[in-house]
Amino acid sequence: LLLKGTDKKIWGEKTNVAWSKIVDFFDMYPNGRVINIIRDPRAVLFSWKNFTKAPENDYLDSIINSHNAMSKAIEYNDIYRDKKYITIVYEELIENPSSTMRKVCDKLKIEYSENMLEQAKFKDMHGKSWKSNSVDGKPPDGIYKNALSKWKDGLEDWETALCEKITGSLFEDFGYVESLDTCSQSVTNKMISEINKSTLASDGFIR
């Protein structure tokens, strides 16, 4: 249906928070292809904090989502090693787009093309120009590197500490490095206080 009226051979969908559905996808499409993108959970936290309209401190639940996504990616790398599945790190894609996309194409058995890096040529399912989104409000043109380290200045110490406390054990698998060597008692107290302001977040951390 999505390919009807086009000269394309492959349809694709870009979906957020869908890593838990990859098992179902492969059940329906055994020969399907999956690109699972993992982003620095601190950058995810900063982005969601500024993007969401969720009340109070519910944005902290993104840390739990990141932990689950990273854990599942490690699992999928093993169980789907013989499938057309690949996990890529967002930061690697942005810093080294050509080599990363060549690796993707090799794993998914797709011919590489330089057009894959030309955002100006991207079209949506209706044939219209495709635009990415950003917490900055204005859709970026081309590959946008400015957002990679915005979390370093945009997150408070307690937010960074909380994120690293929850997801830090998985950092090595994705090439991330913790930024805080120690966590003071005052920062710890702040973490606990802020978590308790959100039932969604506090229940998630308990799980």
PDB file of C-alpha atoms in Angstrom:
ATOM      1  CA  LEU A   1       0.000   0.000   0.000  1.00  0.00           C
ATOM      2  CA  LEU A   2       2.759   2.462   0.929  1.00  0.00           C
ATOM      3  CA  LEU A   3       4.640   1.703  -2.285  1.00  0.00           C
ATOM      4  CA  LYS A   4       1.598   2.073  -4.538  1.00  0.00           C
ATOM      5  CA  GLY A   5       2.065   4.778  -7.137  1.00  0.00           C
ATOM      6  CA  THR A   6       5.800   5.087  -6.504  1.00  0.00           C
ATOM      7  CA  ASP A   7       8.931   3.685  -8.104  1.00  0.00           C
ATOM      8  CA  LYS A   8      10.274   2.566  -4.722  1.00  0.00           C
ATOM      9  CA  LYS A   9      10.967  -1.022  -3.726  1.00  0.00           C
ATOM     10  CA  ILE A  10      11.276  -0.644   0.058  1.00  0.00           C
ATOM     11  CA  TRP A  11       9.013   1.112   2.540  1.00  0.00           C
ATOM     12  CA  GLY A  12      10.227   2.203   5.939  1.00  0.00           C
ATOM     13  CA  GLU A  13       8.887   3.666   9.137  1.00  0.00           C
ATOM     14  CA  LYS A  14      10.645   5.889  11.654  1.00  0.00           C
ATOM     15  CA  THR A  15       9.119   5.239  15.067  1.00  0.00           C
ATOM     16  CA  ASN A  16      10.127   6.389  18.538  1.00  0.00           C
ATOM     17  CA  VAL A  17       9.944   4.174  21.654  1.00  0.00           C
ATOM     18  CA  ALA A  18       9.310   1.061  19.550  1.00  0.00           C
ATOM     19  CA  TRP A  19      12.206  -1.213  20.520  1.00  0.00           C
ATOM     20  CA  SER A  20       9.807  -3.475  22.431  1.00  0.00           C
ATOM     21  CA  LYS A  21       7.918  -4.139  19.181  1.00  0.00           C
ATOM     22  CA  ILE A  22      10.921  -5.455  17.251  1.00  0.00           C
ATOM     23  CA  VAL A  23      10.093  -9.039  18.263  1.00  0.00           C
ATOM     24  CA  ASP A  24       6.555  -8.623  16.897  1.00  0.00           C
ATOM     25  CA  PHE A  25       7.910  -7.024  13.725  1.00  0.00           C
ATOM     26  CA  PHE A  26      10.166  -9.971  12.958  1.00  0.00           C
ATOM     27  CA  ASP A  27       7.308 -12.370  13.736  1.00  0.00           C
ATOM     28  CA  MET A  28       5.233 -10.620  11.048  1.00  0.00           C
ATOM     29  CA  TYR A  29       8.102  -9.924   8.656  1.00  0.00           C
ATOM     30  CA  PRO A  30      10.827 -12.576   9.078  1.00  0.00           C
ATOM     31  CA  ASN A  31      12.779 -11.043   6.191  1.00  0.00           C
ATOM     32  CA  GLY A  32      12.235  -7.480   7.373  1.00  0.00           C
ATOM     33  CA  ARG A  33      14.997  -5.049   8.259  1.00  0.00           C
ATOM     34  CA  VAL A  34      15.478  -3.171  11.536  1.00  0.00           C
ATOM     35  CA  ILE A  35      17.796  -0.287  12.382  1.00  0.00           C
ATOM     36  CA  ASN A  36      17.720   0.228  16.142  1.00  0.00           C
ATOM     37  CA  ILE A  37      19.242   3.589  17.106  1.00  0.00           C
ATOM     38  CA  ILE A  38      20.565   4.182  20.635  1.00  0.00           C
ATOM     39  CA  ARG A  39      21.247   7.739  21.795  1.00  0.00           C
ATOM     40  CA  ASP A  40      23.139   8.948  24.861  1.00  0.00           C
ATOM     41  CA  PRO A  41      20.503   8.721  27.615  1.00  0.00           C
ATOM     42  CA  ARG A  42      21.626  12.099  28.997  1.00  0.00           C
ATOM     43  CA  ALA A  43      20.910  13.709  25.635  1.00  0.00           C
ATOM     44  CA  VAL A  44      17.567  11.911  25.536  1.00  0.00           C
ATOM     45  CA  LEU A  45      16.754  13.236  28.993  1.00  0.00           C
ATOM     46  CA  PHE A  46      17.650  16.806  28.041  1.00  0.00           C
ATOM     47  CA  SER A  47      15.663  16.600  24.820  1.00  0.00           C
ATOM     48  CA  TRP A  48      12.564  15.101  26.439  1.00  0.00           C
ATOM     49  CA  LYS A  49      12.709  17.567  29.316  1.00  0.00           C
ATOM     50  CA  ASN A  50      12.453  20.439  26.843  1.00  0.00           C
ATOM     51  CA  PHE A  51      10.094  18.779  24.367  1.00  0.00           C
ATOM     52  CA  THR A  52       7.428  17.105  26.480  1.00  0.00           C
ATOM     53  CA  LYS A  53       4.275  18.627  27.919  1.00  0.00           C
ATOM     54  CA  ALA A  54       4.156  15.962  30.627  1.00  0.00           C
ATOM     55  CA  PRO A  55       3.470  17.407  34.100  1.00  0.00           C
ATOM     56  CA  GLU A  56       5.957  17.973  36.897  1.00  0.00           C
ATOM     57  CA  ASN A  57       8.971  15.651  36.722  1.00  0.00           C
ATOM     58  CA  ASP A  58       7.408  12.931  34.572  1.00  0.00           C
ATOM     59  CA  TYR A  59      10.145  13.610  32.003  1.00  0.00           C
ATOM     60  CA  LEU A  60      12.496  11.624  34.261  1.00  0.00           C
ATOM     61  CA  ASP A  61      10.761   8.477  33.029  1.00  0.00           C
ATOM     62  CA  SER A  62      12.862   8.827  29.865  1.00  0.00           C
ATOM     63  CA  ILE A  63      15.789   7.494  31.899  1.00  0.00           C
ATOM     64  CA  ILE A  64      13.916   4.234  32.456  1.00  0.00           C
ATOM     65  CA  ASN A  65      13.070   4.089  28.768  1.00  0.00           C
ATOM     66  CA  SER A  66      16.740   4.576  27.857  1.00  0.00           C
ATOM     67  CA  HIS A  67      17.841   1.826  30.222  1.00  0.00           C
ATOM     68  CA  ASN A  68      15.300  -0.570  28.745  1.00  0.00           C
ATOM     69  CA  ALA A  69      16.190   0.388  25.168  1.00  0.00           C
ATOM     70  CA  MET A  70      19.900  -0.134  25.791  1.00  0.00           C
ATOM     71  CA  SER A  71      19.340  -3.442  27.566  1.00  0.00           C
ATOM     72  CA  LYS A  72      17.141  -4.711  24.747  1.00  0.00           C
ATOM     73  CA  ALA A  73      19.631  -3.571  22.104  1.00  0.00           C
ATOM     74  CA  ILE A  74      22.335  -5.683  23.747  1.00  0.00           C
ATOM     75  CA  GLU A  75      19.933  -8.634  23.821  1.00  0.00           C
ATOM     76  CA  TYR A  76      18.834  -8.149  20.202  1.00  0.00           C
ATOM     77  CA  ASN A  77      22.429  -7.946  18.993  1.00  0.00           C
ATOM     78  CA  ASP A  78      22.734 -11.551  20.107  1.00  0.00           C
ATOM     79  CA  ILE A  79      19.401 -13.114  19.217  1.00  0.00           C
ATOM     80  CA  TYR A  80      19.130 -11.320  15.856  1.00  0.00           C
ATOM     81  CA  ARG A  81      22.758 -11.618  14.783  1.00  0.00           C
ATOM     82  CA  ASP A  82      21.635 -13.721  11.790  1.00  0.00           C
ATOM     83  CA  LYS A  83      18.751 -11.381  10.928  1.00  0.00           C
ATOM     84  CA  LYS A  84      18.790  -8.144   8.962  1.00  0.00           C
ATOM     85  CA  TYR A  85      19.067  -6.251  12.228  1.00  0.00           C
ATOM     86  CA  ILE A  86      21.600  -3.704  13.401  1.00  0.00           C
ATOM     87  CA  THR A  87      22.032  -1.462  16.419  1.00  0.00           C
ATOM     88  CA  ILE A  88      23.767   1.834  15.750  1.00  0.00           C
ATOM     89  CA  VAL A  89      24.775   4.597  18.131  1.00  0.00           C
ATOM     90  CA  TYR A  90      23.241   7.965  17.262  1.00  0.00           C
ATOM     91  CA  GLU A  91      26.433   9.866  18.018  1.00  0.00           C
ATOM     92  CA  GLU A  92      28.435   7.643  15.675  1.00  0.00           C
ATOM     93  CA  LEU A  93      25.891   8.228  12.921  1.00  0.00           C
ATOM     94  CA  ILE A  94      26.181  11.998  13.345  1.00  0.00           C
ATOM     95  CA  GLU A  95      29.969  12.084  13.645  1.00  0.00           C
ATOM     96  CA  ASN A  96      30.701   9.489  10.950  1.00  0.00           C
ATOM     97  CA  PRO A  97      27.612   9.278   8.745  1.00  0.00           C
ATOM     98  CA  SER A  98      29.191   7.700   5.678  1.00  0.00           C
ATOM     99  CA  SER A  99      31.030   4.858   7.432  1.00  0.00           C
ATOM    100  CA  THR A 100      28.060   4.204   9.712  1.00  0.00           C
ATOM    101  CA  MET A 101      25.608   3.991   6.817  1.00  0.00           C
ATOM    102  CA  ARG A 102      27.946   1.729   4.882  1.00  0.00           C
ATOM    103  CA  LYS A 103      27.970  -0.599   7.877  1.00  0.00           C
ATOM    104  CA  VAL A 104      24.169  -0.451   8.031  1.00  0.00           C
ATOM    105  CA  CYS A 105      23.823  -1.245   4.341  1.00  0.00           C
ATOM    106  CA  ASP A 106      26.240  -4.150   4.600  1.00  0.00           C
ATOM    107  CA  LYS A 107      24.294  -5.727   7.468  1.00  0.00           C
ATOM    108  CA  LEU A 108      20.879  -5.121   5.921  1.00  0.00           C
ATOM    109  CA  LYS A 109      21.947  -6.201   2.413  1.00  0.00           C
ATOM    110  CA  ILE A 110      21.116  -2.844   0.818  1.00  0.00           C
ATOM    111  CA  GLU A 111      23.177  -1.059  -1.805  1.00  0.00           C
ATOM    112  CA  TYR A 112      24.824   2.051  -0.371  1.00  0.00           C
ATOM    113  CA  SER A 113      24.166   5.426  -1.980  1.00  0.00           C
ATOM    114  CA  GLU A 114      25.470   8.886  -1.159  1.00  0.00           C
ATOM    115  CA  ASN A 115      21.845  10.057  -1.462  1.00  0.00           C
ATOM    116  CA  MET A 116      21.273   8.437   1.930  1.00  0.00           C
ATOM    117  CA  LEU A 117      23.148  11.368   3.465  1.00  0.00           C
ATOM    118  CA  GLU A 118      21.385  14.091   1.470  1.00  0.00           C
ATOM    119  CA  GLN A 119      18.514  15.169   3.718  1.00  0.00           C
ATOM    120  CA  ALA A 120      17.350  17.697   1.104  1.00  0.00           C
ATOM    121  CA  LYS A 121      16.404  14.731  -1.089  1.00  0.00           C
ATOM    122  CA  PHE A 122      14.389  12.922   1.599  1.00  0.00           C
ATOM    123  CA  LYS A 123      10.664  12.537   0.865  1.00  0.00           C
ATOM    124  CA  ASP A 124       7.794  11.426   3.081  1.00  0.00           C
ATOM    125  CA  MET A 125       5.128   8.889   2.063  1.00  0.00           C
ATOM    126  CA  HIS A 126       3.226  11.638   0.268  1.00  0.00           C
ATOM    127  CA  GLY A 127       6.211  12.687  -1.816  1.00  0.00           C
ATOM    128  CA  LYS A 128       6.707  15.891   0.121  1.00  0.00           C
ATOM    129  CA  SER A 129      10.016  17.103   1.534  1.00  0.00           C
ATOM    130  CA  TRP A 130      10.796  15.331   4.814  1.00  0.00           C
ATOM    131  CA  LYS A 131      11.808  17.460   7.798  1.00  0.00           C
ATOM    132  CA  SER A 132      13.344  16.337  11.065  1.00  0.00           C
ATOM    133  CA  ASN A 133      12.399  17.894  14.380  1.00  0.00           C
ATOM    134  CA  SER A 134      14.412  19.512  17.159  1.00  0.00           C
ATOM    135  CA  VAL A 135      13.863  20.953  20.624  1.00  0.00           C
ATOM    136  CA  ASP A 136      15.273  24.163  19.176  1.00  0.00           C
ATOM    137  CA  GLY A 137      12.021  24.564  17.281  1.00  0.00           C
ATOM    138  CA  LYS A 138      13.540  25.073  13.834  1.00  0.00           C
ATOM    139  CA  PRO A 139      14.091  21.917  11.760  1.00  0.00           C
ATOM    140  CA  PRO A 140      17.843  21.580  11.167  1.00  0.00           C
ATOM    141  CA  ASP A 141      19.235  21.445   7.658  1.00  0.00           C
ATOM    142  CA  GLY A 142      21.388  18.407   7.022  1.00  0.00           C
ATOM    143  CA  ILE A 143      23.266  16.517   9.716  1.00  0.00           C
ATOM    144  CA  TYR A 144      22.886  18.426  12.985  1.00  0.00           C
ATOM    145  CA  LYS A 145      25.880  18.085  15.324  1.00  0.00           C
ATOM    146  CA  ASN A 146      25.063  20.941  17.699  1.00  0.00           C
ATOM    147  CA  ALA A 147      22.704  18.830  19.790  1.00  0.00           C
ATOM    148  CA  LEU A 148      25.250  16.140  20.680  1.00  0.00           C
ATOM    149  CA  SER A 149      26.609  17.809  23.820  1.00  0.00           C
ATOM    150  CA  LYS A 150      23.824  20.215  24.778  1.00  0.00           C
ATOM    151  CA  TRP A 151      22.985  18.050  27.761  1.00  0.00           C
ATOM    152  CA  LYS A 152      26.309  18.973  29.376  1.00  0.00           C
ATOM    153  CA  ASP A 153      25.143  22.549  29.939  1.00  0.00           C
ATOM    154  CA  GLY A 154      21.409  21.883  29.850  1.00  0.00           C
ATOM    155  CA  LEU A 155      21.075  19.315  32.646  1.00  0.00           C
ATOM    156  CA  GLU A 156      21.433  20.062  36.337  1.00  0.00           C
ATOM    157  CA  ASP A 157      23.975  18.025  38.282  1.00  0.00           C
ATOM    158  CA  TRP A 158      21.297  15.945  39.971  1.00  0.00           C
ATOM    159  CA  GLU A 159      19.728  15.074  36.600  1.00  0.00           C
ATOM    160  CA  THR A 160      23.052  13.974  35.128  1.00  0.00           C
ATOM    161  CA  ALA A 161      23.889  12.012  38.272  1.00  0.00           C
ATOM    162  CA  LEU A 162      20.508  10.264  38.291  1.00  0.00           C
ATOM    163  CA  CYS A 163      20.772   9.340  34.630  1.00  0.00           C
ATOM    164  CA  GLU A 164      24.283   7.954  35.030  1.00  0.00           C
ATOM    165  CA  LYS A 165      23.293   6.102  38.195  1.00  0.00           C
ATOM    166  CA  ILE A 166      20.516   4.257  36.364  1.00  0.00           C
ATOM    167  CA  THR A 167      22.078   3.718  32.932  1.00  0.00           C
ATOM    168  CA  GLY A 168      25.819   3.932  33.610  1.00  0.00           C
ATOM    169  CA  SER A 169      26.331   0.174  33.845  1.00  0.00           C
ATOM    170  CA  LEU A 170      25.400  -0.072  30.150  1.00  0.00           C
ATOM    171  CA  PHE A 171      27.561   2.800  28.913  1.00  0.00           C
ATOM    172  CA  GLU A 172      30.561   0.712  27.893  1.00  0.00           C
ATOM    173  CA  ASP A 173      28.560  -1.292  25.355  1.00  0.00           C
ATOM    174  CA  PHE A 174      27.749   1.903  23.467  1.00  0.00           C
ATOM    175  CA  GLY A 175      30.974   3.855  23.955  1.00  0.00           C
ATOM    176  CA  TYR A 176      29.624   6.335  26.500  1.00  0.00           C
ATOM    177  CA  VAL A 177      31.634   7.633  29.453  1.00  0.00           C
ATOM    178  CA  GLU A 178      30.268   8.798  32.770  1.00  0.00           C
ATOM    179  CA  SER A 179      30.893  12.489  33.435  1.00  0.00           C
ATOM    180  CA  LEU A 180      30.680  12.453  37.228  1.00  0.00           C
ATOM    181  CA  ASP A 181      33.274  10.704  39.368  1.00  0.00           C
ATOM    182  CA  THR A 182      31.402  11.200  42.613  1.00  0.00           C
ATOM    183  CA  CYS A 183      27.941  12.185  43.756  1.00  0.00           C
ATOM    184  CA  SER A 184      27.718  14.405  46.830  1.00  0.00           C
ATOM    185  CA  GLN A 185      25.140  13.871  49.536  1.00  0.00           C
ATOM    186  CA  SER A 186      23.389  17.100  48.593  1.00  0.00           C
ATOM    187  CA  VAL A 187      23.058  15.961  44.981  1.00  0.00           C
ATOM    188  CA  THR A 188      21.773  12.580  46.165  1.00  0.00           C
ATOM    189  CA  ASN A 189      19.197  14.265  48.378  1.00  0.00           C
ATOM    190  CA  LYS A 190      18.129  16.440  45.449  1.00  0.00           C
ATOM    191  CA  MET A 191      17.700  13.364  43.244  1.00  0.00           C
ATOM    192  CA  ILE A 192      15.424  11.693  45.783  1.00  0.00           C
ATOM    193  CA  SER A 193      13.406  14.846  46.291  1.00  0.00           C
ATOM    194  CA  GLU A 194      12.850  15.403  42.571  1.00  0.00           C
ATOM    195  CA  ILE A 195      11.988  11.759  41.854  1.00  0.00           C
ATOM    196  CA  ASN A 196       9.302  11.855  44.529  1.00  0.00           C
ATOM    197  CA  LYS A 197       7.579  14.720  42.729  1.00  0.00           C
ATOM    198  CA  SER A 198       6.522  12.329  39.983  1.00  0.00           C
ATOM    199  CA  THR A 199       4.551   9.154  40.597  1.00  0.00           C
ATOM    200  CA  LEU A 200       5.347   7.968  37.078  1.00  0.00           C
ATOM    201  CA  ALA A 201       9.085   8.376  37.595  1.00  0.00           C
ATOM    202  CA  SER A 202       9.201   7.061  41.157  1.00  0.00           C
ATOM    203  CA  ASP A 203       7.186   3.942  40.227  1.00  0.00           C
ATOM    204  CA  GLY A 204       9.468   3.395  37.236  1.00  0.00           C
ATOM    205  CA  PHE A 205      12.642   3.586  39.302  1.00  0.00           C
ATOM    206  CA  ILE A 206      11.190   1.183  41.848  1.00  0.00           C
ATOM    207  CA  ARG A 207      10.520  -1.344  39.061  1.00  0.00           C
TER     208      ARG A 207
END
